[in-house]
Coordinates of C-alpha atoms and ligand atoms in Angstrom, one line a residue:
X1 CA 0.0 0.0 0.0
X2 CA 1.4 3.6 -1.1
X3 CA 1.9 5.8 2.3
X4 CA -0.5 7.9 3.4
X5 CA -0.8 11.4 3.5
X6 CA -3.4 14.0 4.1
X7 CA -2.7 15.5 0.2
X8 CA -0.6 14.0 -2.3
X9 CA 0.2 16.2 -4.6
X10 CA 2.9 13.7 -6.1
X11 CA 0.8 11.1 -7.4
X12 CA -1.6 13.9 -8.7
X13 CA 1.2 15.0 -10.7
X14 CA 2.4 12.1 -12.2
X15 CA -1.0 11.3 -14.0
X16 CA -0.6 14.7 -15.7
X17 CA 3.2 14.7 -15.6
X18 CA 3.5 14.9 -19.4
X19 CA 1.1 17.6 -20.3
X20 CA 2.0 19.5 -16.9
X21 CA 5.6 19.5 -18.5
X22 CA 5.4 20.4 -21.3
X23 CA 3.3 23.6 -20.4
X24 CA 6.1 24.8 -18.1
X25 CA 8.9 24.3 -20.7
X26 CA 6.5 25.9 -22.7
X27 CA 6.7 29.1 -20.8
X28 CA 10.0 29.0 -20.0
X29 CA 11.0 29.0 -23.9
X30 CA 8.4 31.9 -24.5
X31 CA 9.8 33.6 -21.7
X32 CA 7.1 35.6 -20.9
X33 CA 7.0 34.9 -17.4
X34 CA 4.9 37.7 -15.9
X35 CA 1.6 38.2 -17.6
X36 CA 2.1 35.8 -20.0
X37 CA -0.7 34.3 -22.3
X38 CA -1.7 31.5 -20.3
X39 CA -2.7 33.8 -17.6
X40 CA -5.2 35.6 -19.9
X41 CA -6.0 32.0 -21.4
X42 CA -6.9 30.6 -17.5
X43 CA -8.5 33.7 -16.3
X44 CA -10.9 33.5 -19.7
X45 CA -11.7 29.6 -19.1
X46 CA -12.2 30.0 -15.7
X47 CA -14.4 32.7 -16.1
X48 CA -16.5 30.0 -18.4
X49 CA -16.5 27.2 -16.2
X50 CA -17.9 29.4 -13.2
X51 CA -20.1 31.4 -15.5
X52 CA -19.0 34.4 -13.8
X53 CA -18.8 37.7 -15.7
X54 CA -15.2 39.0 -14.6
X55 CA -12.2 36.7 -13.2
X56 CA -9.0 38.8 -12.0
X57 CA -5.9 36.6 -11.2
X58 CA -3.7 37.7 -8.5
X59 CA -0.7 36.5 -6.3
X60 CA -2.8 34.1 -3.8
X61 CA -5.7 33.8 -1.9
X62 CA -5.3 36.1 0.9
X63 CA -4.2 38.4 -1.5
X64 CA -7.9 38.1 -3.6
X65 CA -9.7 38.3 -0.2
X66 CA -7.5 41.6 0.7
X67 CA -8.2 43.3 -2.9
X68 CA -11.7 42.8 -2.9
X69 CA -12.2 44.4 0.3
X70 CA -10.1 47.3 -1.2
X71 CA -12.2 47.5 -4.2
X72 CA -15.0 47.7 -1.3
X73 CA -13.6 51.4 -0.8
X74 CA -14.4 50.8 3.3
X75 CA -13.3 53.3 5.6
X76 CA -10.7 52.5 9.1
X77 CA -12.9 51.2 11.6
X78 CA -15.7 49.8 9.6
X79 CA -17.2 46.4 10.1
X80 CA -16.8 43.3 8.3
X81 CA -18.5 40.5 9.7
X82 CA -16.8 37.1 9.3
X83 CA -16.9 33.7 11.2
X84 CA -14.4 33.2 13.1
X85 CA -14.1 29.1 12.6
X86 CA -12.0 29.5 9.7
X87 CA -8.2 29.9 8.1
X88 CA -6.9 33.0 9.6
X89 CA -6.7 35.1 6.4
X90 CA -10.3 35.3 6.2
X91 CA -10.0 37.6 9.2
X92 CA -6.3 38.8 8.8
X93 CA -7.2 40.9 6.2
X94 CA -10.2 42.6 7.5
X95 CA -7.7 43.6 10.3
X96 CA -4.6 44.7 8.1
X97 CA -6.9 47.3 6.2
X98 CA -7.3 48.6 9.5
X99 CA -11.1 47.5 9.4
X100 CA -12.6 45.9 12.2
X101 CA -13.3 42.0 12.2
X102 CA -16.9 41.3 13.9
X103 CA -17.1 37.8 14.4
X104 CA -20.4 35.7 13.9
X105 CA -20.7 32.0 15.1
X106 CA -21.0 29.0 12.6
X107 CA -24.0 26.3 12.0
X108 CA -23.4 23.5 14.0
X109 CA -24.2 20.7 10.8
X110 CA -22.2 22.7 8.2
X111 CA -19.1 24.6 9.7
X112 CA -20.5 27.8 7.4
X113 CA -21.6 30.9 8.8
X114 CA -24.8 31.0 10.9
X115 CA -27.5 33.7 9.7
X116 CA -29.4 33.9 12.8
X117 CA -25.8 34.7 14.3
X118 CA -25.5 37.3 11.2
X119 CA -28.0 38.6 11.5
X120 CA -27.4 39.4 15.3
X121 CA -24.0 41.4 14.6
X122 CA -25.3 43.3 12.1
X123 CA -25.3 47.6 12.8
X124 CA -25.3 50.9 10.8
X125 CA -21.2 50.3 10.4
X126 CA -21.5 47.0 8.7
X127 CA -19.5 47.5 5.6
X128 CA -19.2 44.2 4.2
X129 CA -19.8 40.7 4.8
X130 CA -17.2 37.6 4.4
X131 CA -18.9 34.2 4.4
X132 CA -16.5 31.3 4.1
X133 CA -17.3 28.2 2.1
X134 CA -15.6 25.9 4.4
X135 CA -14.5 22.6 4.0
X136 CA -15.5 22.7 0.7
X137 CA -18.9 23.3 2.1
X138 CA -20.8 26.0 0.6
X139 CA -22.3 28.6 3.3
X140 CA -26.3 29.3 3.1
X141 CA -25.8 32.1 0.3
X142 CA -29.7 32.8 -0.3
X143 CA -29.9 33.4 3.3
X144 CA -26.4 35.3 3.4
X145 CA -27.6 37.6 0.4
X146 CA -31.4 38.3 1.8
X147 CA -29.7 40.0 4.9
X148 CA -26.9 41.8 2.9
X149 CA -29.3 42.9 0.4
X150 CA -32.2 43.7 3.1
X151 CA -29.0 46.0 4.3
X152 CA -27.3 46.8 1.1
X153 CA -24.2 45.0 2.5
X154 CA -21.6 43.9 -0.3
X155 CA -20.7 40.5 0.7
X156 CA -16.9 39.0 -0.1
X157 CA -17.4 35.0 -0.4
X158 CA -13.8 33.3 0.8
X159 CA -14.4 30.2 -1.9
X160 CA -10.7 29.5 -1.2
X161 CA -12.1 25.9 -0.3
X162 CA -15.2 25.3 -2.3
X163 CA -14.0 26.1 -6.1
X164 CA -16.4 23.9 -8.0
X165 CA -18.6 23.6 -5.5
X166 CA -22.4 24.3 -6.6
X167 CA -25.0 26.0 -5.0
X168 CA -28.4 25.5 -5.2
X169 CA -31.4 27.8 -4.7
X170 CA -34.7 27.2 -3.7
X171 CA -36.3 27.2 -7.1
X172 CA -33.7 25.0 -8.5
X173 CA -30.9 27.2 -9.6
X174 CA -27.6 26.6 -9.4
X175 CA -24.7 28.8 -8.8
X176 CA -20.7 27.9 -8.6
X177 CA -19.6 29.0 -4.9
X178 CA -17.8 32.4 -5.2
X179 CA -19.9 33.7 -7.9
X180 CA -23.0 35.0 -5.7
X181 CA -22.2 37.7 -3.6
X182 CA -20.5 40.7 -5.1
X183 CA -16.8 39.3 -5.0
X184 CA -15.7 35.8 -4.6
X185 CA -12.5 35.2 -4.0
X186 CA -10.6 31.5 -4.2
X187 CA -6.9 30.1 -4.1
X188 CA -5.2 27.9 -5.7
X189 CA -2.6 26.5 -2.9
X190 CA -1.3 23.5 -3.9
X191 CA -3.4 21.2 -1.7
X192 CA -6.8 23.3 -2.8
X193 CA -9.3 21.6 -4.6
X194 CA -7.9 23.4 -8.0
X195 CA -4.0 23.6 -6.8
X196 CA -1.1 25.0 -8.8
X197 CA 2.3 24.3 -8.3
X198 CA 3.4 27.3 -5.9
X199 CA 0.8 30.1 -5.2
X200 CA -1.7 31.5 -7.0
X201 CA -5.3 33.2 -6.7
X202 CA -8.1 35.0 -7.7
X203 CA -10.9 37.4 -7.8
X204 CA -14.4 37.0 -9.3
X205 CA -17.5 39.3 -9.9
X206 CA -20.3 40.2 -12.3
X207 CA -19.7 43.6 -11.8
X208 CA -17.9 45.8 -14.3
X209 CA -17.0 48.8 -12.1
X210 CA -15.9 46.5 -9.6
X211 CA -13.9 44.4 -11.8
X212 CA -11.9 47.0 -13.1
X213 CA -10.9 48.9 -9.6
X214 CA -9.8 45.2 -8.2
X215 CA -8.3 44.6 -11.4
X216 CA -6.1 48.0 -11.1
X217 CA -5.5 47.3 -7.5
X218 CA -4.1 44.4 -8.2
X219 CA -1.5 46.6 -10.6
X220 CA -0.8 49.0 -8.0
X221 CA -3.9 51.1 -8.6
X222 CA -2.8 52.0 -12.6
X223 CA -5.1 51.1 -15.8
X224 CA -2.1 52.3 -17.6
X225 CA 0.6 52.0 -17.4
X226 CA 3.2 54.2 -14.9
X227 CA 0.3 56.3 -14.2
X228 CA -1.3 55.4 -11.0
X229 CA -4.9 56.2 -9.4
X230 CA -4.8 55.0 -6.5
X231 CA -2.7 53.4 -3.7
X232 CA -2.7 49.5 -5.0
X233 CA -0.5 46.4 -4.6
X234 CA 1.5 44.0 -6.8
X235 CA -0.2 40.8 -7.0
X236 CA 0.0 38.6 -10.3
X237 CA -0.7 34.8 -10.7
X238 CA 2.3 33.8 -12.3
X239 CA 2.6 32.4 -15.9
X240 CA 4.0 29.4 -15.1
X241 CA 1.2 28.8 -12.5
X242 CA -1.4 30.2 -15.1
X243 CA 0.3 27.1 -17.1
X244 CA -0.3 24.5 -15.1
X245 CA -3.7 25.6 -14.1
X246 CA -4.5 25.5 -17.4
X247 CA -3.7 21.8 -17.5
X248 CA -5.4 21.0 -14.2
X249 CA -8.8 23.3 -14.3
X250 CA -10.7 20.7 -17.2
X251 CA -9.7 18.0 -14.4
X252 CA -11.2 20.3 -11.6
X253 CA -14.8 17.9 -12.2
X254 CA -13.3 14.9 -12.4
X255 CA -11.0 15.5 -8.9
X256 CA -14.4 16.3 -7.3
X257 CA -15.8 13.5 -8.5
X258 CA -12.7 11.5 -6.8
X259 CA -12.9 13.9 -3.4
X260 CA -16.9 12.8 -3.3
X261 CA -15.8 9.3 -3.5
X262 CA -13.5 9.1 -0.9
X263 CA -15.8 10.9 1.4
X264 CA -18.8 8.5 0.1
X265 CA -16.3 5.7 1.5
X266 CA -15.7 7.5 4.7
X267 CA -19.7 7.9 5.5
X268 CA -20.7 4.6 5.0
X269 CA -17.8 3.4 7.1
X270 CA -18.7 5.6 10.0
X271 CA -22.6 5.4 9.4
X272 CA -23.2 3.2 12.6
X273 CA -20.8 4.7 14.9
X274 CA -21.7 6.4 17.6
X275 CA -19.0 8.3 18.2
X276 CA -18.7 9.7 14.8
X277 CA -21.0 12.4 13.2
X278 CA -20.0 12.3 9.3
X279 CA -19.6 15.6 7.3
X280 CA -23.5 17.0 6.3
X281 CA -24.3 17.9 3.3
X282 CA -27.3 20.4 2.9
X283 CA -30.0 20.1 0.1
X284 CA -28.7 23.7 -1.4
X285 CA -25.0 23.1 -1.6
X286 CA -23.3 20.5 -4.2
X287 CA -20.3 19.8 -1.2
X288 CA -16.8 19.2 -2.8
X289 CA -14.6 17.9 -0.4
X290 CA -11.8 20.2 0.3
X291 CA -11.5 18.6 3.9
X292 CA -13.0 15.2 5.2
X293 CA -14.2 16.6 8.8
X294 CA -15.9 15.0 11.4
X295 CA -17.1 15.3 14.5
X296 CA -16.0 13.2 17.3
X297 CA -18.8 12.2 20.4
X298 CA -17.0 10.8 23.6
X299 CA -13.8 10.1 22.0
X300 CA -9.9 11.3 23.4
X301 CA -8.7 13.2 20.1
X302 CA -5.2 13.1 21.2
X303 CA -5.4 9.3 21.5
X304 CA -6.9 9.1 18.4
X305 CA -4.8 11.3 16.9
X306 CA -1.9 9.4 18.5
X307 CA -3.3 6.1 17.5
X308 CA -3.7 7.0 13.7
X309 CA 0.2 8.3 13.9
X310 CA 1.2 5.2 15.4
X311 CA -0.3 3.5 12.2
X312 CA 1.2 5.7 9.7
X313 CA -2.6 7.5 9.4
X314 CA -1.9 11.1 9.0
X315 CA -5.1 13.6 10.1
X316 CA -5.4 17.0 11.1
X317 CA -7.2 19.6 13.5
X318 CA -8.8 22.5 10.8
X319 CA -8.4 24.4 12.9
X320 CA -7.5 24.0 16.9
X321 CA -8.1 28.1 17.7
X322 CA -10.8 29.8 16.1
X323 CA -9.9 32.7 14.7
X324 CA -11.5 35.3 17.7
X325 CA -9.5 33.9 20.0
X326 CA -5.8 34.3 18.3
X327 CA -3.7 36.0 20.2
X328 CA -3.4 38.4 17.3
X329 CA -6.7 39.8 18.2
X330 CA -6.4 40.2 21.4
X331 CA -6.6 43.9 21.1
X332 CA -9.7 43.4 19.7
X333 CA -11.6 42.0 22.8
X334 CA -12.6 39.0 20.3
X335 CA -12.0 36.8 22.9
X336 CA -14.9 38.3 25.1
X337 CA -17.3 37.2 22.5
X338 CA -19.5 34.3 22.6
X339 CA -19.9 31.5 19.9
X340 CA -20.8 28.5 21.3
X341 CA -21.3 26.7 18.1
X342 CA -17.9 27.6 17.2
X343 CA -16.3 26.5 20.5
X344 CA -18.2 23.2 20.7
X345 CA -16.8 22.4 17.3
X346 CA -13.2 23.3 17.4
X347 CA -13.0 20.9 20.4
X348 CA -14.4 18.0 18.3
X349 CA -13.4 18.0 14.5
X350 CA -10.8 15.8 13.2
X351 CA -10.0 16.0 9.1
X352 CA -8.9 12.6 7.5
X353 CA -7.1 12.5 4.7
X354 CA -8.6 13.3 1.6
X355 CA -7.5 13.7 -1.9
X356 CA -8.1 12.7 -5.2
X357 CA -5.6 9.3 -5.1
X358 CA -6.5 8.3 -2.2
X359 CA -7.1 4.2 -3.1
X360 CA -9.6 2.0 -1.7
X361 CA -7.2 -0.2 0.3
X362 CA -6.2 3.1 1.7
X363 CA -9.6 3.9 2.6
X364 CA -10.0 0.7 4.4
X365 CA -7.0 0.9 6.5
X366 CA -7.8 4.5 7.5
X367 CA -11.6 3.9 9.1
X368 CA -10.9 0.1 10.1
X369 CA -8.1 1.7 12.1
X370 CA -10.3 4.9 13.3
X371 CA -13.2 2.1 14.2
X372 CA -10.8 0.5 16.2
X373 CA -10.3 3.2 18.5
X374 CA -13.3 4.8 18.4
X375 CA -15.1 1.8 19.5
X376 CA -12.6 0.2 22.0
Ligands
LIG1 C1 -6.2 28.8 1.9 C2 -7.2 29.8 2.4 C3 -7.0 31.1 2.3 C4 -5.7 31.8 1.8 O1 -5.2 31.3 0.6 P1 -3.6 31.5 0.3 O2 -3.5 31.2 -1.2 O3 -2.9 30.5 1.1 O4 -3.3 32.9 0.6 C5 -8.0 32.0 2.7 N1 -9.2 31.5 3.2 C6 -9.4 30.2 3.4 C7 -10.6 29.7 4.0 C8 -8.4 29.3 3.0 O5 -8.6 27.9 3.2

């Protein structure tokens, strides 16, 4: 049996080793390394295969979250509400742009952010909104964009997890995560559900002002040239990124398909334990499977966690402090705040791994193992 790891990237790679190649030499004989034409080519097919009007590359995720609150035009000390059971960039930004993070609790079922909770923090300084997809999970966005819309609220979606993932409205439509609210914004971190080979992100809308200030943000704050409007940044998705993404983004289905799989396994391995509540899956959201997370019920993490080790069974805590209780916002009095859906679940998730190689002997060594503990 190959070993196991939370994301292999390796085997990944050597399916699509030739083509993958071929498109880096590619670049490097064109030489066109920054801005080159497979960035224009990616940034045009993704734009297709998320029907989304507008798609603005950039240097990484954090990066896409930070220029489309700058495109926001928000002023120091407004209010971005955010969950805090999330990666830390999510809220790092808000904070760097000398905004203030408000932090909202999550749904117990689906790790997202919870409207009633929403709903709650909202005030006349709410300048923007920043559900996160998590998981690969896709927040409630009908209810998300009822409350921002009730409030004329932009809303930044953090899809840096659910790219591909669909969501579906109450009269049947469907949606791609990121393309709902007035900005999405996604990464493409190696071990993300559409992962280049370094860093890389970007920036979607449907709206053409919008697009355009992001886009000159992005190119420290100049449409043209050496002639600058406003105070921007330097953040570019690389052409030999833009390469390989354009290898990898007609497998982004496919890799989903193999994500769903592996966490169909996992379910109906765990689906008469007691002590473990499977991943849910709401009726509006097509889930893709960034993480495999559950929740443990009367169960020693640590000595599950150590167990697993012992096995050669690698798994992960996403994440073990929320984000309102980093030290980093202590400042903030964050930590005053209560969210008891968040708290309850950071003390009981546990991600397995969960890729698109993962093989079915691997499968059945990973939950025999985690049965064996679980049920001892
Ligand atoms: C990975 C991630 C980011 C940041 O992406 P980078 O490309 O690493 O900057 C932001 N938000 C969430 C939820 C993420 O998982």
């Amino acid at each position: 049996m190959r070993a196991i790891q939370m994301v292999d990237l390796k085997s990944q790679y050597h399916k699509i080793k030739p083509e993958v190649d071929k498109a880096i030499l590619d670049v490097l004989e064109s030489s066109a390394f920054i801005n080159g034409k497979p960035v224009q080519d990616f940034s045009d097919a993704l734009a297709g295969y998320l029907d989304v009007k507008h798609v603005i590359p950039c240097a990484n995720g954090t990066d896409a979250l930070q220029i489309s609150l700058m495109a926001l035009g928000l002023r120091p000390g407004d209010e971005v509400i955010t969950p805090s059971f999330t990666f830390i960039a999510t809220a790092e930004v808000i904070a760097l742009l000398n905004y203030k993070p408000v932090f909202v609790d999550v749904d117990k079922d689906t790790f997202c952010m919870d409207v009633e909770s929403l709903k709650k923090a909202i005030t006349p300084n709410t300048k923007a909104i920043v559900p996160v997809h998590l998981y690969g999970h896709t927040a409630n966005m009908e209810e998300v964009m009822k409350v921002a819309n009730e409030h004329n609220i932009p809303v930044v979606e953090d899809t840096a997890q659910a790219i591909g993932a669909d969501y579906i409205f109450s009269d049947g439509q469907r949606k791609k995560a990121g393309t709902i609210g007035t900005f999405g914004a996604t990464s493409f971190f190696p071990s993300k559900n559409l992962g280049c080979y370094g860093d890389g992100g970007a920036i979607f809308t449907n709206d053409d002002e919008l697009a355009h200030k992001a886009k000159i943000i992005a190119a420290h704050g100049a449409a043209k040239r050496y002639y600058h409007e406003i105070v921007g940044v330097n953040s570019r998705l690389d052409t030999v990124q833009a390469a390989v993404l354009n290898i990898k983004l007609p497998l982004l289905d496919s890799y989903i398909d193999e994500r769903i799989k592996a966490a169909n396994y996992y379910d109906n391995a765990f689906a008469s334990s007691k002590h473990i509540k499977t991943p849910f899956r709401a009726k509006y959201c097509k889930h893709v499977f960034h993480q495999y997370t559950m929740q443990l019920e009367d169960v020693d993490r640590n000595g599950l966690q150590e167990y697993l080790q012992s096995k050669s069974i690698p798994s992960m805590l996403y994440y073990p402090v929320p984000a309102h209780k980093q030290q980093m916002f202590s400042s903030y009095g964050s930590a005053d705040v209560h969210l008891p859906n968040t708290d309850y679940l950071t003390s009981r998730v546990l991600s397995l791994p969960m890729h698109t190689e993962l093989e079915e002997e691997q499968l059945q060594y990973i939950t025999s193992s985690v049965l064996e503990y679980v049920n001892q």
